[in-house]
Coordinates of C-alpha atoms in Angstrom, one line a residue:
X1 CA 0.0 0.0 0.0
X2 CA 2.8 2.4 1.0
X3 CA 4.7 1.7 -2.2
X4 CA 1.7 2.5 -4.3
X5 CA 1.2 5.8 -2.5
X6 CA 4.9 6.8 -3.1
X7 CA 4.7 5.7 -6.7
X8 CA 1.7 7.9 -7.3
X9 CA 3.2 10.8 -5.5
X10 CA 6.4 10.4 -7.6
X11 CA 4.4 10.3 -10.8
X12 CA 2.4 13.4 -9.8
X13 CA 5.7 15.2 -9.0
X14 CA 7.1 14.2 -12.4
X15 CA 4.0 15.4 -14.2
X16 CA 4.2 18.8 -12.3
X17 CA 7.8 19.0 -13.3
X18 CA 7.0 18.3 -17.0
X19 CA 4.2 21.0 -16.9
X20 CA 6.6 23.5 -15.5
X21 CA 9.1 22.7 -18.2
X22 CA 6.5 22.9 -20.9
X23 CA 5.7 26.4 -19.9
X24 CA 9.2 27.6 -21.0
X25 CA 11.0 30.6 -19.6
X26 CA 8.7 33.5 -18.7
X27 CA 10.1 36.9 -19.9
X28 CA 9.4 40.1 -18.0
X29 CA 10.4 42.9 -20.4
X30 CA 11.1 46.6 -19.9
X31 CA 12.1 49.0 -22.6
X32 CA 10.1 47.7 -25.5
X33 CA 6.5 46.7 -26.0
X34 CA 3.9 45.7 -28.6
X35 CA 4.9 43.3 -31.3
X36 CA 8.6 43.5 -30.5
X37 CA 8.1 42.4 -26.9
X38 CA 5.6 39.7 -28.0
X39 CA 8.2 38.3 -30.4
X40 CA 10.9 38.2 -27.7
X41 CA 8.5 36.3 -25.4
X42 CA 7.7 33.9 -28.3
X43 CA 11.4 33.2 -28.8
X44 CA 12.1 32.7 -25.1
X45 CA 8.9 30.6 -24.6
X46 CA 10.6 27.6 -26.3
X47 CA 13.7 27.8 -24.0
X48 CA 13.6 24.9 -21.6
X49 CA 15.9 26.2 -18.8
X50 CA 16.0 22.8 -17.1
X51 CA 18.0 21.4 -20.0
X52 CA 20.9 23.8 -19.7
X53 CA 23.4 25.1 -17.2
X54 CA 22.7 28.6 -15.8
X55 CA 25.5 30.2 -17.9
X56 CA 24.1 28.5 -21.0
X57 CA 20.7 29.8 -20.2
X58 CA 22.1 33.3 -20.0
X59 CA 23.8 32.9 -23.4
X60 CA 20.6 31.6 -24.9
X61 CA 18.5 34.4 -23.5
X62 CA 20.9 37.0 -25.1
X63 CA 21.0 35.2 -28.4
X64 CA 17.3 34.6 -28.7
X65 CA 16.4 38.1 -27.6
X66 CA 18.7 39.7 -30.2
X67 CA 17.4 37.4 -32.9
X68 CA 13.9 38.3 -32.0
X69 CA 14.8 42.0 -32.2
X70 CA 16.5 41.7 -35.6
X71 CA 13.3 40.7 -37.5
X72 CA 11.9 44.1 -36.5
X73 CA 15.0 46.0 -37.6
X74 CA 16.8 46.4 -34.3
X75 CA 20.3 45.1 -35.0
X76 CA 22.2 46.8 -32.1
X77 CA 20.1 46.5 -29.0
X78 CA 21.6 46.7 -25.5
X79 CA 20.2 43.8 -23.5
X80 CA 20.6 43.5 -19.7
X81 CA 19.1 40.4 -18.1
X82 CA 18.6 38.9 -14.6
X83 CA 17.6 35.3 -14.1
X84 CA 15.3 34.4 -11.2
X85 CA 16.8 32.6 -8.3
X86 CA 16.5 28.8 -8.2
X87 CA 17.4 26.1 -10.6
X88 CA 16.0 26.1 -13.1
X89 CA 15.0 29.7 -13.1
X90 CA 11.3 30.3 -13.6
X91 CA 11.6 33.7 -15.3
X92 CA 14.0 36.3 -16.7
X93 CA 13.9 40.1 -16.3
X94 CA 15.0 41.9 -19.4
X95 CA 16.0 45.6 -19.7
X96 CA 16.2 46.3 -23.4
X97 CA 17.6 49.5 -25.0
X98 CA 16.5 48.9 -28.6
X99 CA 19.0 51.3 -30.1
X100 CA 18.6 52.7 -33.7
X101 CA 16.3 51.0 -36.1
X102 CA 17.4 49.9 -39.6
X103 CA 15.3 51.6 -42.3
X104 CA 14.8 50.5 -46.0
X105 CA 17.1 52.5 -48.3
X106 CA 16.4 50.6 -51.5
X107 CA 13.3 48.5 -52.4
X108 CA 13.5 46.6 -55.7
X109 CA 10.7 44.1 -56.4
X110 CA 10.1 42.8 -59.9
X111 CA 8.2 40.1 -61.7
X112 CA 9.4 39.0 -65.1
X113 CA 8.2 36.5 -67.6
X114 CA 4.5 35.8 -68.5
X115 CA 3.5 36.5 -64.9
X116 CA 4.4 40.2 -65.3
X117 CA 1.0 40.6 -67.0
X118 CA -0.9 38.4 -64.6
X119 CA -3.2 40.5 -62.4
X120 CA -2.8 38.2 -59.4
X121 CA 1.0 38.8 -59.3
X122 CA 0.4 42.5 -59.7
X123 CA -2.0 42.5 -56.7
X124 CA 0.5 40.6 -54.6
X125 CA 3.3 43.1 -55.3
X126 CA 1.0 46.1 -54.8
X127 CA -0.1 44.7 -51.5
X128 CA 3.5 44.7 -50.1
X129 CA 3.2 47.0 -47.0
X130 CA 6.7 48.4 -46.9
X131 CA 8.2 51.3 -48.8
X132 CA 11.6 53.0 -49.0
X133 CA 12.1 54.9 -45.7
X134 CA 10.0 52.6 -43.6
X135 CA 11.5 50.6 -40.7
X136 CA 12.7 47.2 -41.7
X137 CA 10.5 44.3 -40.8
X138 CA 11.5 40.8 -42.1
X139 CA 8.1 39.1 -42.1
X140 CA 6.4 41.0 -45.1
X141 CA 9.4 40.3 -47.3
X142 CA 9.3 36.6 -46.4
X143 CA 5.5 36.5 -46.9
X144 CA 5.8 38.1 -50.3
X145 CA 8.5 35.7 -51.3
X146 CA 6.3 32.7 -50.3
X147 CA 3.3 34.3 -52.0
X148 CA 5.0 34.7 -55.3
X149 CA 6.3 31.1 -55.2
X150 CA 2.9 29.8 -54.3
X151 CA 1.2 31.8 -57.0
X152 CA 3.6 30.4 -59.6
X153 CA 2.7 26.9 -58.7
X154 CA -1.1 27.6 -58.4
X155 CA -1.2 29.3 -61.8
X156 CA 1.0 27.1 -63.9
X157 CA 4.4 28.9 -64.0
X158 CA 6.3 25.7 -63.3
X159 CA 9.6 27.1 -64.6
X160 CA 9.6 29.8 -62.0
X161 CA 12.8 30.9 -60.2
X162 CA 14.1 33.8 -58.2
X163 CA 16.8 35.5 -60.3
X164 CA 17.4 37.9 -57.4
X165 CA 16.6 37.4 -53.8
X166 CA 18.6 39.1 -51.1
X167 CA 18.3 41.4 -48.2
X168 CA 21.4 43.5 -47.5
X169 CA 21.5 45.0 -44.0
X170 CA 24.1 47.6 -42.9
X171 CA 23.6 47.9 -39.2
X172 CA 26.4 50.6 -38.9
X173 CA 24.6 52.7 -41.5
X174 CA 21.1 51.9 -40.2
X175 CA 20.0 51.0 -43.7
X176 CA 18.8 47.9 -45.7
X177 CA 18.4 47.1 -49.3
X178 CA 15.7 44.6 -50.3
X179 CA 15.8 42.9 -53.7
X180 CA 13.3 40.3 -55.0
X181 CA 13.0 39.4 -58.6
X182 CA 10.9 36.5 -59.9
X183 CA 11.3 35.1 -63.4
X184 CA 8.1 33.1 -63.9
X185 CA 8.9 31.7 -67.3
X186 CA 6.0 30.8 -69.6
X187 CA 2.6 29.9 -68.2
X188 CA 1.7 26.2 -68.8
X189 CA -1.7 25.2 -70.1
X190 CA -3.8 22.2 -69.5
X191 CA -2.8 19.4 -71.7
X192 CA -4.1 15.9 -72.3
X193 CA -6.3 14.4 -69.6
X194 CA -5.8 10.7 -68.9
X195 CA -8.2 8.7 -66.7
X196 CA -7.2 5.4 -65.1
X197 CA -9.1 2.9 -63.0
X198 CA -12.7 4.1 -63.7
X199 CA -15.6 1.7 -63.8
X200 CA -17.8 4.4 -65.1
X201 CA -18.0 5.4 -68.8
X202 CA -15.1 7.8 -69.3
X203 CA -17.1 10.3 -71.3
X204 CA -19.3 10.9 -68.2
X205 CA -16.2 11.9 -66.2
X206 CA -14.9 14.1 -68.9
X207 CA -18.2 16.0 -69.1
X208 CA -17.6 17.1 -65.5
X209 CA -14.2 18.7 -66.3
X210 CA -14.2 22.4 -65.3
X211 CA -11.5 23.1 -67.9
X212 CA -10.6 22.2 -71.4
X213 CA -7.1 21.4 -72.8
X214 CA -5.4 24.5 -74.0
X215 CA -6.7 26.8 -71.2
X216 CA -4.2 28.4 -68.8
X217 CA -3.4 26.1 -65.9
X218 CA -5.1 26.7 -62.5
X219 CA -4.5 24.4 -59.5
X220 CA -8.0 25.4 -58.2
X221 CA -9.6 23.8 -61.2
X222 CA -8.0 20.5 -60.3
X223 CA -9.3 20.8 -56.8
X224 CA -12.8 21.6 -58.1
X225 CA -12.7 18.6 -60.4
X226 CA -11.6 16.4 -57.5
X227 CA -14.6 17.7 -55.5
X228 CA -17.0 17.0 -58.4
X229 CA -15.8 13.4 -58.7
X230 CA -16.2 12.9 -54.9
X231 CA -19.8 14.3 -55.0
X232 CA -20.9 11.5 -57.4
X233 CA -20.3 8.8 -54.8
X234 CA -18.9 6.5 -57.5
X235 CA -15.3 6.3 -56.2
X236 CA -13.5 5.1 -53.1
X237 CA -10.3 7.1 -53.8
X238 CA -9.6 9.9 -56.2
X239 CA -6.2 11.4 -57.3
X240 CA -6.1 14.4 -59.7
X241 CA -2.5 15.4 -60.4
X242 CA -0.5 17.4 -63.0
X243 CA 2.2 15.4 -64.7
X244 CA 5.3 17.4 -63.9
X245 CA 8.7 16.9 -65.3
X246 CA 11.6 16.1 -63.1
X247 CA 13.0 19.6 -63.4
X248 CA 9.8 21.3 -62.2
X249 CA 10.1 22.8 -58.8
X250 CA 7.2 22.3 -56.4
X251 CA 8.8 23.7 -53.2
X252 CA 10.2 27.0 -52.2
X253 CA 13.9 26.6 -51.8
X254 CA 15.2 27.6 -48.4
X255 CA 17.8 30.4 -48.2
X256 CA 21.3 29.2 -47.2
X257 CA 21.7 32.1 -44.8
X258 CA 19.4 33.8 -42.4
X259 CA 18.2 37.2 -43.5
X260 CA 20.0 39.0 -40.7
X261 CA 23.3 37.4 -41.9
X262 CA 23.0 38.4 -45.5
X263 CA 25.2 41.6 -45.7
X264 CA 26.7 43.2 -48.7
X265 CA 30.2 42.0 -49.7
X266 CA 32.6 43.6 -52.0
X267 CA 33.4 41.8 -55.3
X268 CA 32.2 38.4 -56.5
X269 CA 35.0 36.1 -55.3
X270 CA 33.9 36.1 -51.6
X271 CA 30.2 35.7 -52.6
X272 CA 31.2 32.7 -54.8
X273 CA 33.1 31.1 -52.0
X274 CA 30.2 31.7 -49.6
X275 CA 27.9 29.9 -52.0
X276 CA 30.2 26.9 -52.2
X277 CA 31.6 27.6 -55.7
X278 CA 34.9 26.0 -56.4
X279 CA 35.3 26.2 -60.1
X280 CA 34.0 27.6 -63.4
X281 CA 30.2 27.8 -63.6
X282 CA 27.8 28.2 -66.5
X283 CA 26.3 31.7 -66.2
X284 CA 22.6 32.3 -65.8
X285 CA 22.1 33.9 -69.2
X286 CA 24.0 31.0 -70.9
X287 CA 21.9 28.4 -69.1
X288 CA 18.7 30.2 -69.9
X289 CA 19.6 30.5 -73.6
X290 CA 20.4 26.8 -73.8
X291 CA 17.1 25.7 -72.2
X292 CA 15.1 28.1 -74.4
X293 CA 16.2 26.3 -77.5
X294 CA 13.9 23.3 -76.6
X295 CA 11.2 25.2 -74.7
X296 CA 7.8 25.1 -76.4
X297 CA 6.1 28.4 -77.0
X298 CA 3.0 27.4 -75.1
X299 CA 4.0 24.5 -72.8
X300 CA 1.2 22.1 -71.8
X301 CA 1.0 20.0 -68.6
X302 CA -0.8 16.7 -68.9
X303 CA -3.3 15.8 -66.2
X304 CA -3.4 12.3 -64.7
X305 CA -6.6 11.1 -63.0
X306 CA -6.6 7.9 -61.0
X307 CA -9.7 6.5 -59.3
X308 CA -10.9 3.3 -57.6
X309 CA -14.5 2.2 -57.4
X310 CA -16.5 2.9 -54.3
X311 CA -18.2 0.0 -52.4
X312 CA -21.2 -1.1 -54.3
X313 CA -23.3 -1.5 -51.2
X314 CA -23.5 0.7 -48.2
X315 CA -25.6 0.2 -45.1
X316 CA -26.5 2.9 -42.5
X317 CA -28.3 2.7 -39.3
X318 CA -29.4 5.9 -37.4
X319 CA -31.3 6.5 -34.2
X320 CA -32.7 9.7 -32.8
X321 CA -35.3 11.2 -30.6
X322 CA -37.6 14.2 -30.9
X323 CA -40.6 15.2 -28.8
X324 CA -42.7 15.3 -32.0
X325 CA -42.4 11.6 -32.8
X326 CA -40.5 10.1 -29.9
X327 CA -37.7 7.6 -30.6
X328 CA -37.0 7.0 -34.2
X329 CA -34.8 4.6 -36.2
X330 CA -33.6 4.7 -39.8
X331 CA -32.1 2.0 -41.9
X332 CA -30.6 2.8 -45.3
X333 CA -29.3 0.7 -48.1
X334 CA -27.4 2.7 -50.7
X335 CA -26.0 1.6 -54.0
X336 CA -24.0 4.6 -55.4
X337 CA -23.5 2.8 -58.7
X338 CA -25.2 -0.3 -60.2
X339 CA -23.9 -0.1 -63.8
X340 CA -21.2 1.6 -65.9
X341 CA -23.4 4.6 -66.5
X342 CA -23.4 5.6 -62.8
X343 CA -27.1 4.8 -62.1
X344 CA -27.8 4.5 -58.4
X345 CA -30.4 2.9 -56.1
X346 CA -31.3 3.9 -52.5
X347 CA -33.7 2.3 -50.1
X348 CA -34.7 3.8 -46.7
X349 CA -36.8 2.5 -43.8
X350 CA -37.8 5.0 -41.1
X351 CA -39.7 3.9 -38.0
X352 CA -41.3 6.1 -35.4
X353 CA -44.4 5.7 -33.3
X354 CA -46.8 8.0 -35.3
X355 CA -45.1 7.6 -38.7
X356 CA -43.5 4.7 -40.6
X357 CA -42.0 5.0 -44.1
X358 CA -40.3 2.9 -46.7
X359 CA -38.9 4.6 -49.8
X360 CA -36.9 3.6 -52.8
X361 CA -35.2 5.9 -55.3
X362 CA -33.6 5.0 -58.7
X363 CA -31.3 7.8 -59.9
X364 CA -30.3 8.1 -63.5
X365 CA -27.7 10.8 -64.1
X366 CA -27.6 12.4 -67.5
X367 CA -24.8 14.2 -69.5
X368 CA -23.8 16.3 -66.5
X369 CA -24.2 13.8 -63.7
X370 CA -24.1 16.3 -60.8
X371 CA -26.6 18.7 -62.4
X372 CA -29.0 16.7 -64.6
X373 CA -30.8 13.5 -63.8
X374 CA -34.0 11.5 -63.9
X375 CA -35.3 10.2 -60.7
X376 CA -37.9 7.4 -60.1
X377 CA -39.3 7.0 -56.7
X378 CA -41.7 4.7 -54.9
X379 CA -42.8 4.7 -51.3
X380 CA -45.2 3.5 -48.6
X381 CA -46.2 5.4 -45.5
X382 CA -48.4 4.7 -42.5
X383 CA -49.5 7.5 -40.2
X384 CA -51.3 7.3 -36.8
X385 CA -51.1 10.7 -35.2
X386 CA -53.8 12.7 -33.3
X387 CA -57.0 12.4 -35.5
X388 CA -55.2 11.2 -38.6
X389 CA -55.1 7.5 -39.8
X390 CA -53.8 6.9 -43.3
X391 CA -52.1 4.3 -45.4
X392 CA -50.3 5.8 -48.5
X393 CA -48.6 4.4 -51.6
X394 CA -46.8 6.8 -54.0
X395 CA -45.0 6.6 -57.3
X396 CA -43.1 9.5 -58.8
X397 CA -41.0 10.3 -61.9
X398 CA -39.0 13.5 -61.9
X399 CA -36.5 15.4 -64.0
X400 CA -33.9 17.5 -62.1
X401 CA -31.8 20.4 -63.2
X402 CA -29.2 22.3 -61.1
X403 CA -28.1 25.7 -62.3
X404 CA -24.9 27.7 -61.8
X405 CA -26.5 29.8 -59.1
X406 CA -27.2 26.6 -57.1
X407 CA -31.0 26.7 -57.7
X408 CA -32.4 23.2 -58.4
X409 CA -35.5 22.9 -60.6
X410 CA -37.5 19.7 -60.4
X411 CA -40.3 18.8 -62.8
X412 CA -42.3 15.7 -61.6
X413 CA -45.4 13.6 -62.0
X414 CA -46.7 11.9 -58.8
X415 CA -49.5 9.5 -58.2
X416 CA -50.8 8.7 -54.7
X417 CA -53.2 6.1 -53.4
X418 CA -54.3 6.9 -49.9
X419 CA -56.7 5.1 -47.6
X420 CA -57.4 7.6 -44.8
X421 CA -59.5 8.6 -41.8
X422 CA -59.3 12.2 -40.9
X423 CA -61.5 13.1 -37.9
X424 CA -65.0 11.9 -39.0
X425 CA -64.0 11.6 -42.7
X426 CA -63.1 8.4 -44.4
X427 CA -62.1 7.9 -48.0
X428 CA -59.9 6.1 -50.5
X429 CA -58.6 8.3 -53.2
X430 CA -56.2 8.1 -56.1
X431 CA -54.5 11.4 -56.9
X432 CA -52.5 12.0 -60.1
X433 CA -50.7 15.3 -60.0
X434 CA -47.8 16.9 -61.9
X435 CA -45.8 19.6 -60.2
X436 CA -42.7 21.8 -60.4
X437 CA -40.4 23.0 -57.6
X438 CA -37.4 25.3 -57.1
X439 CA -35.1 24.9 -54.2
X440 CA -31.7 26.1 -53.0
X441 CA -29.7 25.5 -49.8
X442 CA -26.4 27.3 -49.0
X443 CA -24.5 26.6 -45.8
X444 CA -21.1 26.9 -44.2
X445 CA -20.2 24.3 -41.6
X446 CA -23.2 22.0 -42.2
X447 CA -23.2 20.5 -38.7
X448 CA -23.8 23.8 -37.0
X449 CA -24.0 26.5 -39.7
X450 CA -22.6 29.9 -39.0
X451 CA -24.0 31.1 -42.2
X452 CA -26.7 29.7 -44.5
X453 CA -30.1 30.0 -46.0
X454 CA -32.6 27.6 -47.6
X455 CA -35.5 28.3 -49.9
X456 CA -38.1 26.1 -51.6
X457 CA -41.3 26.8 -53.6
X458 CA -43.5 24.2 -55.3
X459 CA -46.7 24.1 -57.3
X460 CA -48.8 21.0 -57.8
X461 CA -52.0 20.6 -59.8
X462 CA -54.6 17.8 -60.0
X463 CA -57.6 17.4 -62.3
X464 CA -60.2 14.8 -63.1
X465 CA -59.3 15.2 -66.8
X466 CA -56.5 12.8 -66.3
X467 CA -58.3 10.5 -63.9
X468 CA -57.5 12.1 -60.5
X469 CA -60.2 11.9 -57.8
X470 CA -59.8 15.5 -56.7
X471 CA -59.3 18.9 -58.5
X472 CA -56.9 21.2 -56.8
X473 CA -54.0 23.7 -57.2
X474 CA -51.5 23.5 -54.3
X475 CA -48.7 25.9 -53.5
X476 CA -46.1 25.6 -50.7
X477 CA -43.1 27.8 -49.9
X478 CA -40.6 28.1 -47.1
X479 CA -37.4 30.0 -46.4
X480 CA -34.9 29.9 -43.5
X481 CA -31.9 32.1 -42.8
X482 CA -29.0 31.8 -40.4
X483 CA -26.5 34.6 -39.8
X484 CA -23.8 35.2 -37.3
X485 CA -23.1 38.6 -35.6
X486 CA -19.5 38.3 -34.3
X487 CA -18.3 35.0 -33.0
X488 CA -20.9 34.5 -30.3
X489 CA -24.3 35.6 -31.5
X490 CA -26.4 33.6 -34.0
X491 CA -29.7 34.6 -35.6
X492 CA -32.1 32.0 -37.0
X493 CA -35.4 32.9 -38.7
X494 CA -37.9 31.0 -40.9
X495 CA -41.2 31.5 -42.7
X496 CA -43.6 29.0 -44.2
X497 CA -46.5 29.4 -46.5
X498 CA -49.1 27.1 -48.1
X499 CA -52.4 27.2 -49.9
X500 CA -54.8 24.8 -51.6
X501 CA -57.4 26.1 -54.1
X502 CA -60.1 23.4 -54.4
X503 CA -63.8 22.6 -54.3
X504 CA -63.1 18.9 -53.3
X505 CA -61.4 19.4 -49.9
X506 CA -63.0 16.3 -48.4
X507 CA -61.2 14.3 -51.1
X508 CA -57.8 15.8 -50.4
X509 CA -55.8 13.2 -48.4
X510 CA -54.1 14.1 -45.1
X511 CA -50.7 14.0 -46.7
X512 CA -51.6 17.1 -48.7
X513 CA -53.6 19.0 -46.1
X514 CA -51.9 21.5 -43.8
X515 CA -51.1 21.0 -40.1
X516 CA -48.6 22.8 -37.9
X517 CA -47.2 22.8 -34.4
X518 CA -44.2 21.0 -32.9
X519 CA -40.4 21.2 -32.8
X520 CA -39.9 22.6 -36.3
X521 CA -42.9 24.9 -36.6
X522 CA -44.8 26.5 -33.7
X523 CA -43.2 25.4 -30.4
X524 CA -45.4 25.3 -27.4
X525 CA -48.0 23.2 -29.2
X526 CA -48.4 19.5 -30.0
X527 CA -46.9 18.1 -33.2
X528 CA -49.4 18.8 -36.0
X529 CA -51.9 19.9 -33.4
X530 CA -52.8 23.2 -35.0
X531 CA -55.4 23.0 -37.8
X532 CA -59.2 23.6 -38.2
X533 CA -61.4 21.2 -36.3
X534 CA -64.8 19.7 -37.1
X535 CA -67.9 20.0 -34.8
X536 CA -66.6 17.2 -32.6
X537 CA -63.4 19.0 -32.0
X538 CA -61.3 16.6 -34.2
X539 CA -58.6 17.9 -36.4
X540 CA -59.6 18.3 -40.0
X541 CA -56.6 20.0 -41.6
X542 CA -56.4 23.3 -43.3
X543 CA -56.4 24.8 -46.8
X544 CA -53.9 27.5 -45.9
X545 CA -50.8 27.6 -43.8
X546 CA -48.7 30.4 -42.3
X547 CA -45.8 30.0 -39.8
X548 CA -43.0 32.3 -38.8
X549 CA -40.2 32.1 -36.2
X550 CA -37.4 34.3 -34.9
X551 CA -34.6 32.9 -32.7
X552 CA -31.6 34.6 -31.1
X553 CA -28.8 32.4 -29.9
X554 CA -25.8 33.4 -27.7
X555 CA -22.7 31.4 -26.9
X556 CA -22.5 30.7 -23.1
X557 CA -19.2 28.9 -23.1
X558 CA -17.4 26.6 -25.6
X559 CA -20.0 24.4 -27.3
X560 CA -22.9 25.5 -25.2
X561 CA -25.3 28.1 -26.4
X562 CA -28.5 29.7 -25.0
X563 CA -31.5 30.6 -27.1
X564 CA -34.6 32.8 -26.9
X565 CA -37.4 32.4 -29.5
X566 CA -40.8 33.4 -30.6
X567 CA -42.9 31.2 -33.0
X568 CA -46.3 32.0 -34.5
X569 CA -48.6 30.4 -37.1
X570 CA -51.6 28.2 -37.8
X571 CA -53.3 26.2 -40.5
X572 CA -56.7 27.6 -41.5
X573 CA -59.4 27.7 -44.1
X574 CA -59.7 31.4 -44.8
X575 CA -57.1 33.4 -46.7
X576 CA -56.8 35.9 -43.8
X577 CA -57.0 34.3 -40.4
X578 CA -58.5 36.2 -37.5
X579 CA -55.5 35.2 -35.2
X580 CA -52.4 33.1 -35.1
X581 CA -51.2 30.8 -32.3
X582 CA -48.0 32.1 -30.7
X583 CA -45.4 30.4 -28.5
X584 CA -42.2 31.7 -26.9
X585 CA -39.5 30.3 -24.8
X586 CA -35.9 29.7 -23.9
X587 CA -33.6 26.9 -24.9
X588 CA -30.2 25.3 -24.8
X589 CA -28.0 24.2 -27.7
X590 CA -25.0 21.8 -27.3
X591 CA -22.8 21.2 -30.3
X592 CA -22.1 17.5 -29.7
X593 CA -19.9 15.2 -31.8
X594 CA -23.0 13.8 -33.4
X595 CA -24.6 17.2 -34.2
X596 CA -26.4 19.9 -32.3
X597 CA -28.7 18.8 -29.5
X598 CA -31.6 21.2 -28.9
X599 CA -33.6 21.5 -25.7
X600 CA -36.5 24.1 -25.5
X601 CA -39.1 25.0 -23.0
X602 CA -41.9 26.9 -24.8
X603 CA -45.0 28.6 -23.4
X604 CA -48.1 28.6 -25.6
X605 CA -50.1 31.9 -25.3
X606 CA -53.3 30.4 -26.9
X607 CA -53.6 27.1 -25.1
X608 CA -55.4 27.2 -21.8
X609 CA -54.8 23.6 -21.0
X610 CA -51.0 23.8 -21.0
X611 CA -48.6 26.2 -19.4
X612 CA -45.5 25.0 -21.2
X613 CA -44.2 22.2 -23.5
X614 CA -40.8 20.7 -23.7
X615 CA -39.2 20.2 -27.1
X616 CA -36.1 18.1 -27.6
X617 CA -34.4 17.3 -30.9
X618 CA -31.1 16.3 -32.4
X619 CA -29.7 17.6 -35.7
X620 CA -29.0 20.9 -37.5
X621 CA -31.7 23.3 -38.7
X622 CA -31.3 22.5 -42.4

């Protein structure tokens, strides 16, 4: 027992020692402030005083402090230090006299080659924040150097090189000369595209290319194509790469000397020795002339695409809970491809106490697989909720288009057989109705969007002319918006509209009538508990619908948010209702690993039988 106690105490002491060491050497600085002091602290933060002797720590403090000062142009600081008592010392007191600051005497930044006319390079050079006469700061120069190199690779200048890249610092003269010259060479263009490993007809993949051979190279276009291939669900792995020659440089070469050590030297002999030259060399102009003899006027870069098939069968199981429907379970069987044309087949079974559904969808992509497709769907649904009892079977054929602005247009024909009891009404109807819808969803961070909006509007029409049991024109529309104000305030609002124009309302099945109330509409009221009622007080459903909600969320701490909301709405028969049912309340949001969990307590202002209702749900708003 005693040994275990001592062992644990020893382990705890060791952990405390490691924590102390990990904190580094604290710097208490006098004489400078702002970014300069912060940089000194950053340099000293990595100094583990426990690993060195006291004299070595003093030397490291001096070296690192001066190095941190140089990058802000202070090359001759006077640094006095005092280490704290103890071994290792916990902090160091620094008295810094920064001395004169080096200023930029000459600034020469040039871009040569095809990139000289490229607007992106011009913008990068124009954004350089330093000018002649300004104090020297190393970071902007280093960032510009990296930016020009990255732009060269991103935009197809694979023969790029810095013909001049040096920073000359004269501390005694308090001046610096900055030179940076990039020769981009010619801009490469997209060349031949080769596809390897595809089980899908190659022409389908080529139709998704965002570029055509001969266009100027852009790395972002390759990333976009990679994303498009991933969105199809056809492939398990995807690699889209330019076929670069061995001489192409894909990395920014590191300088041999630190910027603060690159000082001007007289003559070329010393410079040659410093660079490691030990004999005759081919001059830059001679080398460029030799390589130019075999350089094509418009060089092209071939693109290699390698893919592997995705699993042909995928199975998913999901469980959840919401106060609207209670516990719910979902089983899904997905076949992302069933033939060489990329056709897919999905089946889904959803089970909840008031609602059970089984659906199957056959997807037939067209010339542009991500934007154009045919969809054939069938499904069965059984409902037993409040005063609604129904058994429904549906068939649908649809044509889908997605436009550049992300709007999706769907033209469909749907037939529904429904055997239902709604209140005191019983009927069996067959409804055949075509329709059209437009929808768009935009979001950032889908799990818990910090920005997003969703819109949908649909029109459906049924008529006895083509054998339908009811004549009607039905319209639905909804919109939802999410916006952030700062980092900790989130605003969510939504609006829903619906209308049915008909003289055969008693033949309209419950699946097409309007009901509201519940977690995602008017909180404070039962799920689909708001609608016109018959003389016995049973729900009948409405011909019109209006719902609206405003919610303000505020971060409390970390992944926890508080919410305050007001919901209003109703389903009704008249175009202008006399009043709407309103609920308001407070809630909590927790951004869990499986998605946001929402807990709300809502008070209904128009329900005398209930003072409040609790709403609980899992999942994002969209």
